Coordinates of C-alpha atoms in Angstrom, one line a residue:
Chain A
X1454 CA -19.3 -26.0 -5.6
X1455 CA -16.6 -25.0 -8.4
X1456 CA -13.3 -24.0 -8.0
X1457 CA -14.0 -20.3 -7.8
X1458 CA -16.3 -20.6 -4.7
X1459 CA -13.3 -22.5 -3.0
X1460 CA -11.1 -20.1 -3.1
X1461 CA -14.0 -17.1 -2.3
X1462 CA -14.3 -19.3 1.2
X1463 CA -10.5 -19.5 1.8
X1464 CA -9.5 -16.1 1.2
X1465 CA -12.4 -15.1 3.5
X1466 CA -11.5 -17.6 6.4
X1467 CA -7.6 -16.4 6.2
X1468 CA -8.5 -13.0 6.3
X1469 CA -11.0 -13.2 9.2
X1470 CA -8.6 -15.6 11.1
X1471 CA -5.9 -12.9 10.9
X1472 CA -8.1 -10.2 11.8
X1473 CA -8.9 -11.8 14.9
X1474 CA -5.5 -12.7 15.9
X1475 CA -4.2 -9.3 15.4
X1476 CA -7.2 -8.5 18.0
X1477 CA -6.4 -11.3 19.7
X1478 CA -2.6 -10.9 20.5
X1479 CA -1.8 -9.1 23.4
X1480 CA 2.0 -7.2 21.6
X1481 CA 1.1 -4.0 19.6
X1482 CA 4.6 -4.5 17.2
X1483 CA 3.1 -8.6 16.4
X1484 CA -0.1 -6.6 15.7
X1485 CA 0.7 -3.6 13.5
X1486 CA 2.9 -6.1 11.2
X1487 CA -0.1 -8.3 11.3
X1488 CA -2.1 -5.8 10.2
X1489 CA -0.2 -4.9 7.7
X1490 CA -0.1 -8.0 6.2
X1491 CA -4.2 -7.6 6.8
X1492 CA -4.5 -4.9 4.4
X1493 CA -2.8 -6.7 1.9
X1494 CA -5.0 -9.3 1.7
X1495 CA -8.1 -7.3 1.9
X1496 CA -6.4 -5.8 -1.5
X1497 CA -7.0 -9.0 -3.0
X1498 CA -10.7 -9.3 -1.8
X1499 CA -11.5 -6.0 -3.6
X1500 CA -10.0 -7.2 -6.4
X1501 CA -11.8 -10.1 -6.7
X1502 CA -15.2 -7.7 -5.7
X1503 CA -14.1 -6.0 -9.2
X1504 CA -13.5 -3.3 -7.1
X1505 CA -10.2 -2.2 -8.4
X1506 CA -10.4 1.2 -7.1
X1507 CA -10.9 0.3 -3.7
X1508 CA -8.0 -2.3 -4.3
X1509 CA -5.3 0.5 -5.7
X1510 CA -6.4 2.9 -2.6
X1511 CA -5.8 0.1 -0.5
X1512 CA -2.6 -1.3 -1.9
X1513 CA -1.1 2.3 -1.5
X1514 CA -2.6 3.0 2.0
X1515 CA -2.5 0.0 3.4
X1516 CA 1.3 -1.3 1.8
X1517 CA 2.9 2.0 1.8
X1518 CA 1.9 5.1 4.3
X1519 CA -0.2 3.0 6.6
X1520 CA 2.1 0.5 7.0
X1521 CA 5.0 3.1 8.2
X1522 CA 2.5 5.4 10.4
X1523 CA 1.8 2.2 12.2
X1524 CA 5.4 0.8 13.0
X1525 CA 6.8 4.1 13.4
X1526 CA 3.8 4.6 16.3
X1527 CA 4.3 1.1 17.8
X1528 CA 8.4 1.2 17.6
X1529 CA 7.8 4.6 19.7
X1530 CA 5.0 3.0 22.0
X1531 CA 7.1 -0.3 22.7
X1532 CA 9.4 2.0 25.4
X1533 CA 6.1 3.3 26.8
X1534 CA 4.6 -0.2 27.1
X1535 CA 7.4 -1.8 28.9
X1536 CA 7.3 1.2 31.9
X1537 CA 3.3 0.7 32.6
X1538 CA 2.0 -1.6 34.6
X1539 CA -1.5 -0.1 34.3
X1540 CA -3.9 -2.6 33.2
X1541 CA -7.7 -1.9 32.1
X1542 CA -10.2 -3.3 34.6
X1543 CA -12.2 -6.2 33.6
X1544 CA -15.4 -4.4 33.5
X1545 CA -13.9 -1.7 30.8
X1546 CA -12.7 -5.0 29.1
X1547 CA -15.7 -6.3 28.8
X1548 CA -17.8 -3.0 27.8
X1549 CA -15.4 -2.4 24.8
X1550 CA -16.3 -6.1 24.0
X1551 CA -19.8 -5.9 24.4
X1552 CA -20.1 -2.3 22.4
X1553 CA -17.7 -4.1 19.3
X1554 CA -19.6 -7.2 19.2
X1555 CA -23.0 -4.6 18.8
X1556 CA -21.8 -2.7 16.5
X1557 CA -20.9 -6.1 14.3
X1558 CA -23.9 -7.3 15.0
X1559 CA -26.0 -4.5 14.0
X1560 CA -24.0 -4.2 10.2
X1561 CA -24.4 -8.2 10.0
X1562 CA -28.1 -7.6 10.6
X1563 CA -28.1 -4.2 8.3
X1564 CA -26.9 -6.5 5.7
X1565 CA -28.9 -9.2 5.8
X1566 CA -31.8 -6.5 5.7
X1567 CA -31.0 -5.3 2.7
X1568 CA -33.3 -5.9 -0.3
X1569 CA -32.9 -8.2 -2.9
X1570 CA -31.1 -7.0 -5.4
X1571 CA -30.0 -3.9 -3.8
X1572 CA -31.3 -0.4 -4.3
X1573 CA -28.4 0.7 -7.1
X1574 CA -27.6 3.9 -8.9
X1575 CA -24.6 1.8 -11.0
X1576 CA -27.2 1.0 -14.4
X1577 CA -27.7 5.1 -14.4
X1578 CA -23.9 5.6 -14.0
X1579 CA -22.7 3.9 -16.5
X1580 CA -25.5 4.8 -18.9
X1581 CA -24.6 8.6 -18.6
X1582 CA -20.3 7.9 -18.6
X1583 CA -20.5 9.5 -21.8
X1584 CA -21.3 12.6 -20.2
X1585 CA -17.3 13.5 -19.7
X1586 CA -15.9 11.9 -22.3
X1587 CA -14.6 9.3 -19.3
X1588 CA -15.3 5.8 -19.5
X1589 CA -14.3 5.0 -15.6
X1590 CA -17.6 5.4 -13.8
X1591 CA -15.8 5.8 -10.6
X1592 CA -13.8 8.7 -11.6
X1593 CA -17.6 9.8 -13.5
X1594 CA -19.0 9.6 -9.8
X1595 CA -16.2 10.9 -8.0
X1596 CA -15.3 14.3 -10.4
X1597 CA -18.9 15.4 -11.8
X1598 CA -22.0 13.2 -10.4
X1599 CA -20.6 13.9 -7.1
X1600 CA -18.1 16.2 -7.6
X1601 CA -19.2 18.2 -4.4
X1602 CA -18.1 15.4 -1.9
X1603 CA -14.8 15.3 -3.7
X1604 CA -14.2 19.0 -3.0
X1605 CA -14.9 18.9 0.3
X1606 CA -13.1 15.9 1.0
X1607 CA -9.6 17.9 0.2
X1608 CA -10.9 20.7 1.9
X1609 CA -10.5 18.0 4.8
X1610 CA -7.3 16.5 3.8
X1611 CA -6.4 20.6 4.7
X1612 CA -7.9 20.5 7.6
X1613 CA -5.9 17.6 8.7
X1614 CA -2.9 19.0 7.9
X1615 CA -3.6 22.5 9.8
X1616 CA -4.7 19.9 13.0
X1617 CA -1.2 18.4 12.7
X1618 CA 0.6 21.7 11.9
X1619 CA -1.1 23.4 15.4
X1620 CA 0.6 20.1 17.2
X1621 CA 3.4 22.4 17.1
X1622 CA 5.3 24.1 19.9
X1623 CA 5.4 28.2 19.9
X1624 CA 9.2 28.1 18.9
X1625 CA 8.9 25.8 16.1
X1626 CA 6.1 27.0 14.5
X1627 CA 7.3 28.0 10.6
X1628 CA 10.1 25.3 10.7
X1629 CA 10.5 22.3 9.2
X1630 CA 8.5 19.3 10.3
X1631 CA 9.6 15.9 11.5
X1632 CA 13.7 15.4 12.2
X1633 CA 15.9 15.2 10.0
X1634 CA 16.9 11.6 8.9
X1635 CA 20.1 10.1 9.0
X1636 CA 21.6 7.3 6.9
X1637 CA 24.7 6.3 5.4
X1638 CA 24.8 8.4 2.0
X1639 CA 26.5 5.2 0.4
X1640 CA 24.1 2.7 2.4
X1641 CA 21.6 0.6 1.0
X1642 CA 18.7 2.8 2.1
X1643 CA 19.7 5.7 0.1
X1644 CA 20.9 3.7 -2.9
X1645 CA 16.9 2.4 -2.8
X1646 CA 16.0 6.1 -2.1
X1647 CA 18.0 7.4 -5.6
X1648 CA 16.8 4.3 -7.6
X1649 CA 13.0 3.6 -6.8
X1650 CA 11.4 7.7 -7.0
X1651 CA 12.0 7.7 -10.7
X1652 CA 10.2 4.6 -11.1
X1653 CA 7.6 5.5 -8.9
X1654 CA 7.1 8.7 -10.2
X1655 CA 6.1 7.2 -13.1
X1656 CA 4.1 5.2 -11.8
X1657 CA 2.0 7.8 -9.9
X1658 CA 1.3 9.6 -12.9
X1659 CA 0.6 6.5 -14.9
X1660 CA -2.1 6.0 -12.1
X1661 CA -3.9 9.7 -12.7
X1662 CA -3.6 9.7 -16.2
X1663 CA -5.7 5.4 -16.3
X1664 CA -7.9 6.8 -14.2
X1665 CA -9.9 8.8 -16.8
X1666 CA -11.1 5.2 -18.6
X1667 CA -9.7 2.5 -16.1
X1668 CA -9.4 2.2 -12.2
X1669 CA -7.2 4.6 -11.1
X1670 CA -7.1 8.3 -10.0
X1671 CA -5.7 11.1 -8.5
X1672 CA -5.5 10.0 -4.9
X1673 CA -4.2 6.3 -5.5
X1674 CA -1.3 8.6 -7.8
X1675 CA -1.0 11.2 -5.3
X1676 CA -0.1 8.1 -2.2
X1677 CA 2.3 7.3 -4.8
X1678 CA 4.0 10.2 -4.8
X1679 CA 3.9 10.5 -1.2
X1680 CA 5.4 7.8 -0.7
X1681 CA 8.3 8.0 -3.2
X1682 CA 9.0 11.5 -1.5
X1683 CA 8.8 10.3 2.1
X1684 CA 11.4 7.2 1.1
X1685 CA 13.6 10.2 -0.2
X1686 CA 13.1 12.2 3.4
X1687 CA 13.6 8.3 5.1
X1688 CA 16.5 8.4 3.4
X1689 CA 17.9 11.6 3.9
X1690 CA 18.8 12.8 1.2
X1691 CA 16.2 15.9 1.0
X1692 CA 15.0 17.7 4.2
X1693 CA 11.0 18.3 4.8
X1694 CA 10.2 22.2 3.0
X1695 CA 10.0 24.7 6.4
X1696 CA 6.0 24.8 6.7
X1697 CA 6.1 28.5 6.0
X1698 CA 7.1 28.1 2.7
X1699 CA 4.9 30.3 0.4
X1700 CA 5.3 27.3 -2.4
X1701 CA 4.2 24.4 -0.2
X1702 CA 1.4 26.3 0.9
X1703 CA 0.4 27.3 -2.7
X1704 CA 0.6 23.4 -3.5
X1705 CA -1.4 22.4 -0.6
X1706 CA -4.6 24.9 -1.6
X1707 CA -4.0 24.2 -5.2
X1708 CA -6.6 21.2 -5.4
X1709 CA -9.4 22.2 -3.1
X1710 CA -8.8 25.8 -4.8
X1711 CA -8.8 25.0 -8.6
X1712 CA -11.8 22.7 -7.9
X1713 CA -13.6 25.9 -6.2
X1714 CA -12.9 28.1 -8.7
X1715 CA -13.9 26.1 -11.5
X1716 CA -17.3 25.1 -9.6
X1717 CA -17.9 28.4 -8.8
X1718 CA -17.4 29.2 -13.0
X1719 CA -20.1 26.4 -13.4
X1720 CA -22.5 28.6 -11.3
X1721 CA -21.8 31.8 -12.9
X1722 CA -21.2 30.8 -16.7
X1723 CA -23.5 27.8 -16.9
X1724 CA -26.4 26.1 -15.1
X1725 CA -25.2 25.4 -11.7
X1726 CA -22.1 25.0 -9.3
X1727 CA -19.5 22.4 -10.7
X1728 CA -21.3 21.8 -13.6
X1729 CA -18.8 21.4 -16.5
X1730 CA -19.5 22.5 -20.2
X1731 CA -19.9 19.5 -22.0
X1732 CA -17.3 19.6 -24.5
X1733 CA -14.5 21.2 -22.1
X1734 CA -15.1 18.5 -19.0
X1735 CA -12.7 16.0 -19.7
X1736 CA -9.5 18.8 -19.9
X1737 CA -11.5 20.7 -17.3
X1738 CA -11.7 17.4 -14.9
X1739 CA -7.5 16.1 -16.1
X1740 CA -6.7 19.7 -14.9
X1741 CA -8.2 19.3 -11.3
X1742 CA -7.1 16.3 -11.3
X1743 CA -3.3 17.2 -11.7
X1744 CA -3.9 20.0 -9.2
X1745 CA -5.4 17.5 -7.0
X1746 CA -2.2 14.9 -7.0
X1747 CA -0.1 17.5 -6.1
X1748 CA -2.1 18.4 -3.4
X1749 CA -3.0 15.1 -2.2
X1750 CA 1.0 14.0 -2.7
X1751 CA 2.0 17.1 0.1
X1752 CA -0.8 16.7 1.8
X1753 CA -0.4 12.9 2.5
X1754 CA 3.9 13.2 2.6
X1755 CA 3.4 16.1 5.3
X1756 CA 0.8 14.3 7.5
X1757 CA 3.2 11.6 8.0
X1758 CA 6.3 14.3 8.6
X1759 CA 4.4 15.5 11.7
X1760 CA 4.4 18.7 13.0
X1761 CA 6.9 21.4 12.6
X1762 CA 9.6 20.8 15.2
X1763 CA 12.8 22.5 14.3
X1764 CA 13.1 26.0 13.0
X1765 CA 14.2 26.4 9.3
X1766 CA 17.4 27.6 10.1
Chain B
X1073 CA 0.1 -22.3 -31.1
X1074 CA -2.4 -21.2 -28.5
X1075 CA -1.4 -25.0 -27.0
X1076 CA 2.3 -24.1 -27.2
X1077 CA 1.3 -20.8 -25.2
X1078 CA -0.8 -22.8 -22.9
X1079 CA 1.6 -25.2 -22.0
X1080 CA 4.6 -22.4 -21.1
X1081 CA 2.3 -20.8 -18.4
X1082 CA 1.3 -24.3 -17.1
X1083 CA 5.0 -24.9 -16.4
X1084 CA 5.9 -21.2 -15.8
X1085 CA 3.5 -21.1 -13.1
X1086 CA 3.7 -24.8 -11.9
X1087 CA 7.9 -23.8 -11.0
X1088 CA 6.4 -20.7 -9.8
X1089 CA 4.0 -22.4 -7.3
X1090 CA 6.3 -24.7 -5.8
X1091 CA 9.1 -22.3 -5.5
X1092 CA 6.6 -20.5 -3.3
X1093 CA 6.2 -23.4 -1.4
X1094 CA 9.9 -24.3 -1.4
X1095 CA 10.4 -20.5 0.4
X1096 CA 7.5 -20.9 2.9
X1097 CA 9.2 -24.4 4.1
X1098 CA 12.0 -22.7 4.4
X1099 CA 10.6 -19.8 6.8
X1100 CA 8.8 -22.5 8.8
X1101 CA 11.5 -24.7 9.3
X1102 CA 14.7 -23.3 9.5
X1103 CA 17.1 -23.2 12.3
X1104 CA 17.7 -19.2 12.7
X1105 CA 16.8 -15.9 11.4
X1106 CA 19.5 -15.7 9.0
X1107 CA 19.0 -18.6 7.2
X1108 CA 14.8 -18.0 7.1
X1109 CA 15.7 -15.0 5.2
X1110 CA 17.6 -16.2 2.7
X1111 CA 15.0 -19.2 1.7
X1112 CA 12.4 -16.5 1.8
X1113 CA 14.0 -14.0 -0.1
X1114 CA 15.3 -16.5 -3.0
X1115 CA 12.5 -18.8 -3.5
X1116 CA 10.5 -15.6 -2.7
X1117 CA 11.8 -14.0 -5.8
X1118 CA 12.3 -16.5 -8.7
X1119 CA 8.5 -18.3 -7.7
X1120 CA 7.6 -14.8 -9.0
X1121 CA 9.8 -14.7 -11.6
X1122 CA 8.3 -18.1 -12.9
X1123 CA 4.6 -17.1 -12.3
X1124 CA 5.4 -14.0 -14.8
X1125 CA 7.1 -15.7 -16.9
X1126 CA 4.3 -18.1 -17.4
X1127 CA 1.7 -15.5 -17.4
X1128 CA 3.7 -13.6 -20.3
X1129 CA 2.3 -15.8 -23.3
X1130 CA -1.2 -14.9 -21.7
X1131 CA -0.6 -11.1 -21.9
X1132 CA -2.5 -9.6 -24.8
X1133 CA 0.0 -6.3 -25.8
X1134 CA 3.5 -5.6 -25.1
X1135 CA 2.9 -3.3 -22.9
X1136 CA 0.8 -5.3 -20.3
X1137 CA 4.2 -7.7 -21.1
X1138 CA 6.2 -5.0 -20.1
X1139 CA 4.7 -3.8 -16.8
X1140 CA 4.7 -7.8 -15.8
X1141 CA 8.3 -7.5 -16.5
X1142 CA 8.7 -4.4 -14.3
X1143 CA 6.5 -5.4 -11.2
X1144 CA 9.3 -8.5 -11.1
X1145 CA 12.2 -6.0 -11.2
X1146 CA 10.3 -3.5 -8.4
X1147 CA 9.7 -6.8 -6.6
X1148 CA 13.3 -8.0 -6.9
X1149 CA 14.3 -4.8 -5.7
X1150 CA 12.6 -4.7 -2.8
X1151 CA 12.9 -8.2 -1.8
X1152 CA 17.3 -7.5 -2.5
X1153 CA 16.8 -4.1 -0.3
X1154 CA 14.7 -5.1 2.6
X1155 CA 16.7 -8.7 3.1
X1156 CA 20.2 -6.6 3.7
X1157 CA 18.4 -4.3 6.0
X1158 CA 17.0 -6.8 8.1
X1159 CA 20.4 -8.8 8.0
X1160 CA 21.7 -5.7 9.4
X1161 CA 19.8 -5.5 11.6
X1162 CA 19.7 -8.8 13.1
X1163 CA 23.2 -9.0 13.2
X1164 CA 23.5 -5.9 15.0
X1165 CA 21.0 -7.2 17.6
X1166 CA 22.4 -10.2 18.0
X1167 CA 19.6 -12.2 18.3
X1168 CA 20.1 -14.8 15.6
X1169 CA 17.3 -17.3 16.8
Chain C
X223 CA -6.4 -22.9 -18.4
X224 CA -9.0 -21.2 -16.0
X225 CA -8.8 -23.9 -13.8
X226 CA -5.4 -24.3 -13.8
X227 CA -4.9 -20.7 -12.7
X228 CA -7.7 -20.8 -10.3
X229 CA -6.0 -23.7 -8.8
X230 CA -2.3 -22.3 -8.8
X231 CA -4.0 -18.8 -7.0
X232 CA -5.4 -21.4 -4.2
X233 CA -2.2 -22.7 -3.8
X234 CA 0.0 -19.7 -3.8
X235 CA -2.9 -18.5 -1.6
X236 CA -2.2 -21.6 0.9
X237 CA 1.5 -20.6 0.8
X238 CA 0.0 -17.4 2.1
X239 CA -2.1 -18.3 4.5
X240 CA 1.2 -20.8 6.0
X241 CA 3.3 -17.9 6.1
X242 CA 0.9 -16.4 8.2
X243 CA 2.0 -18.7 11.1
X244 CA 5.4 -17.4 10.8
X245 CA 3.8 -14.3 11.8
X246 CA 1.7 -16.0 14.5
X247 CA 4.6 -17.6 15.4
X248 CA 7.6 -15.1 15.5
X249 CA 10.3 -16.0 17.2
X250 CA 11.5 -12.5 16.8
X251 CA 10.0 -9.3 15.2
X252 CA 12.5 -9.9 12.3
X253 CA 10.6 -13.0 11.6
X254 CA 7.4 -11.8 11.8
X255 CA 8.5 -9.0 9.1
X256 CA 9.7 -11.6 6.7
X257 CA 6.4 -13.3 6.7
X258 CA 5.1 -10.0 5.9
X259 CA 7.6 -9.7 2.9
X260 CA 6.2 -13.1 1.7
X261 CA 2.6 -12.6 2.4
X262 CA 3.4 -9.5 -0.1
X263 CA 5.3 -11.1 -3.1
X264 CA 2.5 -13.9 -3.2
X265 CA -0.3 -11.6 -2.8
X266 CA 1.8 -10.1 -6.1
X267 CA 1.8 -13.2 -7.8
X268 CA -2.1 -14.2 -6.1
X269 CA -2.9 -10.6 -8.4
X270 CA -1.6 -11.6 -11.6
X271 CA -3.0 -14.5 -11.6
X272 CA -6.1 -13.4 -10.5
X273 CA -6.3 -10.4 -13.0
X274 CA -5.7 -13.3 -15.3
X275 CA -8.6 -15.4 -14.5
X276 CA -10.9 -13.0 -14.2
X277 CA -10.2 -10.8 -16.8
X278 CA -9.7 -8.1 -15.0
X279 CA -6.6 -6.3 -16.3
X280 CA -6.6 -3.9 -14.0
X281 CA -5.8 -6.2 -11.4
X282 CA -2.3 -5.8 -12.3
X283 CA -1.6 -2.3 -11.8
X284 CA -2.2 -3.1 -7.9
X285 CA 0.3 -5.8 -8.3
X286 CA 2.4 -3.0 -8.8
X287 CA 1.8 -0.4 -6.5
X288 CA 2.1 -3.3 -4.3
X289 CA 5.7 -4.0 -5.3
X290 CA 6.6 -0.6 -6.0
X291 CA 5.8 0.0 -1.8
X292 CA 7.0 -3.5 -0.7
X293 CA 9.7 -2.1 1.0
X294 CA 7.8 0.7 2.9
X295 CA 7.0 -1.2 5.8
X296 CA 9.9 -3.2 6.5
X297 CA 11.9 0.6 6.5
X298 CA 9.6 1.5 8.9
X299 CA 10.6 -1.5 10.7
X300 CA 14.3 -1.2 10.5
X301 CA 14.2 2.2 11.5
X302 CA 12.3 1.8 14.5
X303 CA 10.8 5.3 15.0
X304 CA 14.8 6.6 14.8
X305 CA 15.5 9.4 12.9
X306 CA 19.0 7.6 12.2
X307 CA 19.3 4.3 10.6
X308 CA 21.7 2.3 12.6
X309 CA 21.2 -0.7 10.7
X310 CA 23.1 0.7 7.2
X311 CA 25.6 1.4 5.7
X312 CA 28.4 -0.4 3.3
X313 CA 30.6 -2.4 6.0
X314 CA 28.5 -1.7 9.1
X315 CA 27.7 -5.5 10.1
X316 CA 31.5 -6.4 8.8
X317 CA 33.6 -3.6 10.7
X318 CA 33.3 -4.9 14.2

């Protein structure tokens, strides 16, 4: 047993052991921060599963907007919490135990099933990266061999945001979601708020524009972004745009729509929808791309704003 | 040369290592709140300074020197940022234990 | 070298996994997120380390985005679902 495996075994055990404490413990605030500390660690498993991707999206999720959906939601539940007295019986207990310990038990035993080595596309994808003129096979997968899914994954992303937006009471529909945030203009929060967006500005972008030949991408960017922009809000120094702000709106349709448009050019200039011309898909791909972190950046900052709830007066 | 490298990330990292472990001591086993912060937030914060500064002679370009550099300053920042806050608001709460 | 590294992420790792009892063991949420703030700088160090080892350089651009967003949570904490920060400010804590 070398060194390597070691440290495989511990990295699993601490991670399972905190996953089943944060089950385990009967606060929701001792459970979201363990969580978030949770995702964290599962970062470093995908890194050392070579998946990088997985490890940025997870690192920007997990560290950045997850980690502030979930403590905002359990910092709002905690008053709840301390009114009920309501407990679940034993018998729904024990149900939602049974059904979880099922559903593990069926992926353990999916796993196990699988055949030795895997069924795998990967050799095929990386023989055809050349394709694009992109060497990062997930980006290859994500923008041309599959760029379909991709689409319509940001046509969701849209639909989340309209599902929020209708949250929204008759009044304060076309006003500006979330509150507005208070802090001391000279405080420490807002001296973070002025220093760290530049930084991570470039950062986002540095993330989109890697993606092309190393892990990296326009969503990992775009959670960036979000974030940097929702520190700013946090921080108030900028208010959340009134959701009936022709611009927003034009940024929020801009991926899903370029992405259409040049599929649809595929089908109607070449051989089928979303096919790119060979020696145009690499500007053709950056350019959705772009489109897409802006998208993804509003999409993402807005979802965690919440729905309109003060009039944009 | 290569041994001269070798041996600056052995010790870079070796002072980085145990000024994790010096800050995680000092989380578990000081008296109050205030004082767990700042043995977490020091040792926190020059173990990873030492760890990049050993890892520097193994970086191949500048730039992958650079953006070592830079994750210590973004970490510094955050680690002298989110110390005040919770400081604040500690004290505030009063609940020092 | 290899070694040496792979034994220095085990350690840092240990660190880790010890600070994980603070979590476990509170006292108070402030505790708890300060474990979280360590669990995050040596999962930044575990990174480099490991991108190091395993030649995988991409390994450190999620050290970064990890220390670019260290902060996030523990705002989320301080703020505690407020739109106003209480807990700010230049003499806050010292004008009482």
């Amino acid at each position: 047993m070398n060194i390597a495996t070691v440290f495989e075994i511990v990295l699993a055990s601490v991670v399972l052991g905190l996953a089943i404490w944060t089950i385990a413990v009967a606060e929701t605030y001792s459970a979201t921060v363990g969580f978030v500390a949770y995702s964290l660690l599962v970062a470093l498993i995908w890194v050392r599963l070579d998946a990088v991707d997985v490890a940025l999206t997870e690192a920007a999720i997990g560290g950045g907007l997850g980690g502030v959906v979930l403590l905002g939601a359990a910092a709002r539940l905690r008053d709840a919490e301390a009114l009920t007295v309501e407990q679940a019986s034993p018998i729904v207990r024990m149900s939602a135990a049974i059904l979880s310990a099922s559903i593990t038990a069926a992926l353990a035993f999916a796993i196990l099933l699988l055949p030795d080595p895997a069924p795998t596309l990967a050799p095929t994808v990386v023989a055809n990266a050349g394709a694009t003129g992109m060497t990062n096979p997930v980006t290859n997968v994500l923008m041309a061999f599959r760029g379909m899914d991709t689409m319509l994954e940001k046509v969701v992303l849209l639909l989340a945001i309209v599902g929020v937006w209708s949250l929204a009471s008759d009044r304060a529909w076309g006003g500006r979601p979330g509150p507005r945030h208070q802090a001391d203009p000279n405080g420490v929060l807002a001296f973070l708020a002025r220093l760290l967006p530049p930084a991570g500005i470039v950062v986002g972008v540095y993330i989109l524009w890697t993606g092309a030949d190393h892990p990296g991408g326009a969503f990992q960017g775009g959670a960036v972004l979000a974030s940097m922009w929702l520190l700013v809000i946090m921080a108030g120094l900028a208010d959340t745009p009134p959701v009936s702000s022709r611009w927003l709106r034009l940024i929020l349709v801009a991926g899903p729509g370029l992405f259409l448009a040049i599929g649809l050019g595929g089908l109607w200039l070449g051989p089928a929808f979303l096919s790119y011309p060979a020696a145009f898909a690499k500007p053709l791909i950056l350019g959705i791309e772009v489109a897409m972190i802006l998208t993804i950046a509003a999409t993402l900052g807005l979802l965690l704003a919440g729905a309109p709830e003060r009039s944009s007066q | 040369m290569s041994v001269a490298r070798d041996i600056m990330t052995i010790a870079g990292v070796s002072v980085g290592a145990f000024f994790f472990l010096a800050g995680t001591v000092g989380l578990l086993r000081f008296p109050d709140t205030l004082t767990r912060l700042h043995a977490l937030t020091k040792a926190d914060n020059l173990g990873l300074g030492f760890v990049v500064l050993g890892l520097l002679p193994q970086s191949g370009s500048l730039r992958d020197g650079l953006k070592l550099i830079s994750i210590w300053m973004l970490a510094l920042l955050a680690g002298a940022t989110v110390s005040q806050l919770i400081a604040r608001m500690v004290r505030q709460s009063g609940t020092t234990r | 070298m290899t070694e040496f590294l792979t034994a220095a992420v085990g350690l840092i790792l240990a660190m880790l996994a010890l600070g994980l009892v603070s979590i476990l063991r509170g006292p108070g949420d402030a505790d708890r997120m300060m474990a979280t703030q360590l669990i995050g700088t040596a999962g930044i160090a575990a990174l480099l380390l490991l991108g190091t080892v395993t030649g995988v350089p991409a390994a450190v651009d999620v050290a970064l985005i990890l220390a670019l967003l260290a902060t996030f949570a523990s705002i989320a904490f301080v703020k505690k679902g407020l739109p106003r920060l209480e807990a700010d400010g230049v003499g806050s804590a010292e004008d009482e």
